[in-house]
mmCIF file of C-alpha atoms in Angstrom:
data_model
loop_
_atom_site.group_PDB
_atom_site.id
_atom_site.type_symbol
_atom_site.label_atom_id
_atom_site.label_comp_id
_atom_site.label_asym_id
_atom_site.label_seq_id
_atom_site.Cartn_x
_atom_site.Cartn_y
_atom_site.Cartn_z
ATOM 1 C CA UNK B 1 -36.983 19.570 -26.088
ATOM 2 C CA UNK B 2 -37.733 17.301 -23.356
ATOM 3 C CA UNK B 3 -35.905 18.043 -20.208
ATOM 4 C CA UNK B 4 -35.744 21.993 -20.840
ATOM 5 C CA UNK B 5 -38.317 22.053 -17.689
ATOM 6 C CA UNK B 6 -35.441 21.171 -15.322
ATOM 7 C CA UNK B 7 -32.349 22.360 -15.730
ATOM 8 C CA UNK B 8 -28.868 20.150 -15.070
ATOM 9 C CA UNK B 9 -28.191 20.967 -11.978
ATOM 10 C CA UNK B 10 -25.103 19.346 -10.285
ATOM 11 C CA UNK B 11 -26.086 19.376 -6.973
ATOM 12 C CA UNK B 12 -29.143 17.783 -7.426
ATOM 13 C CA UNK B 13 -28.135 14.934 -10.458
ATOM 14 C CA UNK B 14 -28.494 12.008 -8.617
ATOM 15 C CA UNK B 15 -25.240 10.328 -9.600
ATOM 16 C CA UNK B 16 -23.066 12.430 -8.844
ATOM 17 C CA UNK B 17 -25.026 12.967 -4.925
ATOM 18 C CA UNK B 18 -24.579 9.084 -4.332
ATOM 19 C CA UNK B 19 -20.899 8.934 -5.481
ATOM 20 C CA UNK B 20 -20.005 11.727 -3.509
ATOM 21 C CA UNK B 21 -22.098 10.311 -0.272
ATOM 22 C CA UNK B 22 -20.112 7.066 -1.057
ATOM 23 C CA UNK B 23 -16.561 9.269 -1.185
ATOM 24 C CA UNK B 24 -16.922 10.728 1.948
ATOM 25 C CA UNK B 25 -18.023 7.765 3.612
ATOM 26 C CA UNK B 26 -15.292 5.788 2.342
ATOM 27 C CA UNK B 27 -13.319 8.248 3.545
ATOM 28 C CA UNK B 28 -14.122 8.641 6.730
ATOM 29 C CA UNK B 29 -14.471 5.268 7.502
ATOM 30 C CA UNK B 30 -10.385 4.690 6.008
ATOM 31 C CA UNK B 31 -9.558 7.595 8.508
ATOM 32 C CA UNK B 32 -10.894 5.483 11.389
ATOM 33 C CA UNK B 33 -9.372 2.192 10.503
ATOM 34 C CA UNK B 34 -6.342 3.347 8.691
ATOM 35 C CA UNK B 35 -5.447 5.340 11.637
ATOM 36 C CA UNK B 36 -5.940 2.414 14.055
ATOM 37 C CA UNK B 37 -4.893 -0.799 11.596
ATOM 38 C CA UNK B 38 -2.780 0.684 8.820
ATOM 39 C CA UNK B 39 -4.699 -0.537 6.035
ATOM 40 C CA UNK B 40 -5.636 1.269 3.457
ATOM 41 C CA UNK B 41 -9.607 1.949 1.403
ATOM 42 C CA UNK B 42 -9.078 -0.935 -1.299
ATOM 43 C CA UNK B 43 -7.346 -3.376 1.052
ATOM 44 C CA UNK B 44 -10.425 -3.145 3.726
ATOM 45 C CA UNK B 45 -12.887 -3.268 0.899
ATOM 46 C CA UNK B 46 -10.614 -6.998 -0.022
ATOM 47 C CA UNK B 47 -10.817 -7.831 3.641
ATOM 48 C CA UNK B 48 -14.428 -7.151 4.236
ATOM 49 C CA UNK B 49 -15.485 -9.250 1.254
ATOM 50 C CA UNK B 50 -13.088 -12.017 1.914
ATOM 51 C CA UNK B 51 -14.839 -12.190 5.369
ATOM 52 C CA UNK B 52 -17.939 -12.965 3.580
ATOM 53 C CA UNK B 53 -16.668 -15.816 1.250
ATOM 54 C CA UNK B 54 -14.489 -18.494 2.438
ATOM 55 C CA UNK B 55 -12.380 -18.623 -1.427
ATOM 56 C CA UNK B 56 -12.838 -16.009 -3.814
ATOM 57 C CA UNK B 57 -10.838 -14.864 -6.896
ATOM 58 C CA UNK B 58 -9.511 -11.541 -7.362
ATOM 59 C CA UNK B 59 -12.255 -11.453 -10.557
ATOM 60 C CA UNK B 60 -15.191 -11.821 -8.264
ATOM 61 C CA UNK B 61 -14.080 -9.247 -5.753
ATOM 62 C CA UNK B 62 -13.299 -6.272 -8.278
ATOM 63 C CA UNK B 63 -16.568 -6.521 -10.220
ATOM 64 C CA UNK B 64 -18.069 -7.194 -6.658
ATOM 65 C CA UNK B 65 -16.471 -3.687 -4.786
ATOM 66 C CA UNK B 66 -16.373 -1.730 -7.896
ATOM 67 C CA UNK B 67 -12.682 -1.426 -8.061
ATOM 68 C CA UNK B 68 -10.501 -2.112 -11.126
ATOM 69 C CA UNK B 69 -8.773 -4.821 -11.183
ATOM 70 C CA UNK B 70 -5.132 -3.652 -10.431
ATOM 71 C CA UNK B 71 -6.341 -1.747 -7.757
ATOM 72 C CA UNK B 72 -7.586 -5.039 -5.820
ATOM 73 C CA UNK B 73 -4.582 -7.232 -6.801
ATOM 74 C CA UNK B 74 -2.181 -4.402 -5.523
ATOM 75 C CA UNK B 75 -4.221 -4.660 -2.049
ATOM 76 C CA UNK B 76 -4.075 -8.006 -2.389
ATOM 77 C CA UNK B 77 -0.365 -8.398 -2.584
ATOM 78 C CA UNK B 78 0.119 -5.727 0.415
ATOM 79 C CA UNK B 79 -2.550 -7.860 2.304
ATOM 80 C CA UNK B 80 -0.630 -11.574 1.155
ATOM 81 C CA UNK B 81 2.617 -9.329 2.115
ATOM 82 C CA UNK B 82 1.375 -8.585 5.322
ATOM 83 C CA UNK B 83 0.455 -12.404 6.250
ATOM 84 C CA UNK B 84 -3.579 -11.437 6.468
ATOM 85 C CA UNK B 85 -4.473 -13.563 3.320
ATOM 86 C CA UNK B 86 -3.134 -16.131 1.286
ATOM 87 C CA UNK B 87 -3.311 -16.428 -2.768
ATOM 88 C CA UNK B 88 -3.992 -20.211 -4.046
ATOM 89 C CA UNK B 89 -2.923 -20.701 -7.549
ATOM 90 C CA UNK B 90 -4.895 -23.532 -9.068
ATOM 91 C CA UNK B 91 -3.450 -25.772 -11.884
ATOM 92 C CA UNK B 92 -4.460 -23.766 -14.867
ATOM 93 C CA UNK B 93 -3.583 -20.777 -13.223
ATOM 94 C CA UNK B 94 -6.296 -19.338 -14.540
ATOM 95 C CA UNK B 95 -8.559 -17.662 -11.245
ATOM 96 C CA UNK B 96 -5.950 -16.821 -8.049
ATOM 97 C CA UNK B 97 -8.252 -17.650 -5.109
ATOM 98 C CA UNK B 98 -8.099 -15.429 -2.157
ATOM 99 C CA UNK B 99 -8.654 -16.271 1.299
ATOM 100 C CA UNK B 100 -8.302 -15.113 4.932
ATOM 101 C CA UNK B 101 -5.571 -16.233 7.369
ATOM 102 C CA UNK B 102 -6.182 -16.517 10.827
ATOM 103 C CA UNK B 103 -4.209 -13.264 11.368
ATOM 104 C CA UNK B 104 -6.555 -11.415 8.746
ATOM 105 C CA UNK B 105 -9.393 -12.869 10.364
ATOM 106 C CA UNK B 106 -8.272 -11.567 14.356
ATOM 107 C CA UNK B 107 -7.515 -8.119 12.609
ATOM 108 C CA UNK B 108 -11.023 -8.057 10.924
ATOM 109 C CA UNK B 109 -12.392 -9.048 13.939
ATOM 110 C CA UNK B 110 -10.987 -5.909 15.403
ATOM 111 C CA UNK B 111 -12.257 -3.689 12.605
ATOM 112 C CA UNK B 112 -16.097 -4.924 12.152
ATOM 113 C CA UNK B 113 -17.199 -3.543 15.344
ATOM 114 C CA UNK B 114 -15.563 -0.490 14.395
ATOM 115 C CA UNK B 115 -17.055 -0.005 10.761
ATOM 116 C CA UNK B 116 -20.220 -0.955 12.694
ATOM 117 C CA UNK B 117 -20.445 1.608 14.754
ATOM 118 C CA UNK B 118 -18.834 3.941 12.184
ATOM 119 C CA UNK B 119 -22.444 2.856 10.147
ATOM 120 C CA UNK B 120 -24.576 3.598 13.560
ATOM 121 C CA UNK B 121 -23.202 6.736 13.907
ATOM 122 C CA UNK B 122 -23.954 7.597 10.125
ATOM 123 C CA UNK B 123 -27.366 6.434 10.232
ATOM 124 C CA UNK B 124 -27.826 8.427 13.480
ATOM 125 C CA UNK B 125 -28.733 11.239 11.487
ATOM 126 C CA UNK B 126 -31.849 9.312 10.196
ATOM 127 C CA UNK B 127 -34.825 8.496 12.358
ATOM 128 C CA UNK B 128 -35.320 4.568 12.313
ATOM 129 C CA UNK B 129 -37.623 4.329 9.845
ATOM 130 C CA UNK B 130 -36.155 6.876 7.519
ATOM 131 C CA UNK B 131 -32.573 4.639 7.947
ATOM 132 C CA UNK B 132 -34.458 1.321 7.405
ATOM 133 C CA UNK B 133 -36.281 3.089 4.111
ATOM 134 C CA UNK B 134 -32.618 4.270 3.135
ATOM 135 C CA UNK B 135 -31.490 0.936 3.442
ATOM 136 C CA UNK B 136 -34.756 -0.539 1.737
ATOM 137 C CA UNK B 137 -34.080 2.273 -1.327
ATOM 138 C CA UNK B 138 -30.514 1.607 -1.528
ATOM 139 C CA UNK B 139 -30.790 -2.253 -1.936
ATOM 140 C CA UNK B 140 -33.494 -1.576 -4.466
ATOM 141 C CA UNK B 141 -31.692 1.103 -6.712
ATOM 142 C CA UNK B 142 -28.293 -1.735 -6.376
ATOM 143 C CA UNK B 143 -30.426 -4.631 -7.536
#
């Protein structure tokens, strides 16, 4: 049987490295900014997307972050709630837009240089080439 030659291993299956690699750092980025901004994992994954897109439904941003889709409208509401974005119904009703306010955008302001240097200090433990290959690898493996 194909496969006998290497044994399931856990700690070496690929997908199971990469989603705990993606745990931790989602983690331990939250710590920083939850600490600092009170916001939690899902609603700085909304934020940081929103900062990227002037409009965007709460469709495109789930199948975007890889979050279901109650997850992102309950950070959503908390963020609307909160007065950092604002929800645009259309006529149909059919696709909410999302969109930053200025508030949301002086409080992600605030938290970009922080997830940056969160990433630096990450990537520290790479050489530069070795964290430009990861990056090269990891773009790859996503498209």
């Amino acid at each position: 049987m194909e496969g006998d030659d290497h044994p399931f291993t856990l700690d070496e299956f690929l997908p199971y490295l990469v989603n705990v690699l993606g745990a931790r750092l989602s983690v331990e980025l939250g710590a920083e900014y939850g600490r600092r901004f009170a916001i939690s994992i899902p609603e700085w994954r909304v934020l940081a997307h929103l900062s990227q897109y002037e409009h965007v439904s709460v469709r495109e941003i789930y199948r975007r972050v890889e979050m279901d889709k109650a997850k992102v409208s309950r950070a959503a509401a908390r963020l609307e709630a909160a007065g950092l974005i604002r929800k645009e119904v259309p006529e149909d009703r059919r696709l909410v837009a999302l969109s930053m306010t200025a508030k949301g955008r002086a409080l992600f302001a605030e938290i970009a240089p922080l997830a940056l240097a969160f990433e630096a200090r990450f990537l520290e433990k790479l050489s530069p080439g070795e964290a430009a290959e990861f990056r090269r690898l990891v773009g790859k493996l996503l498209r």
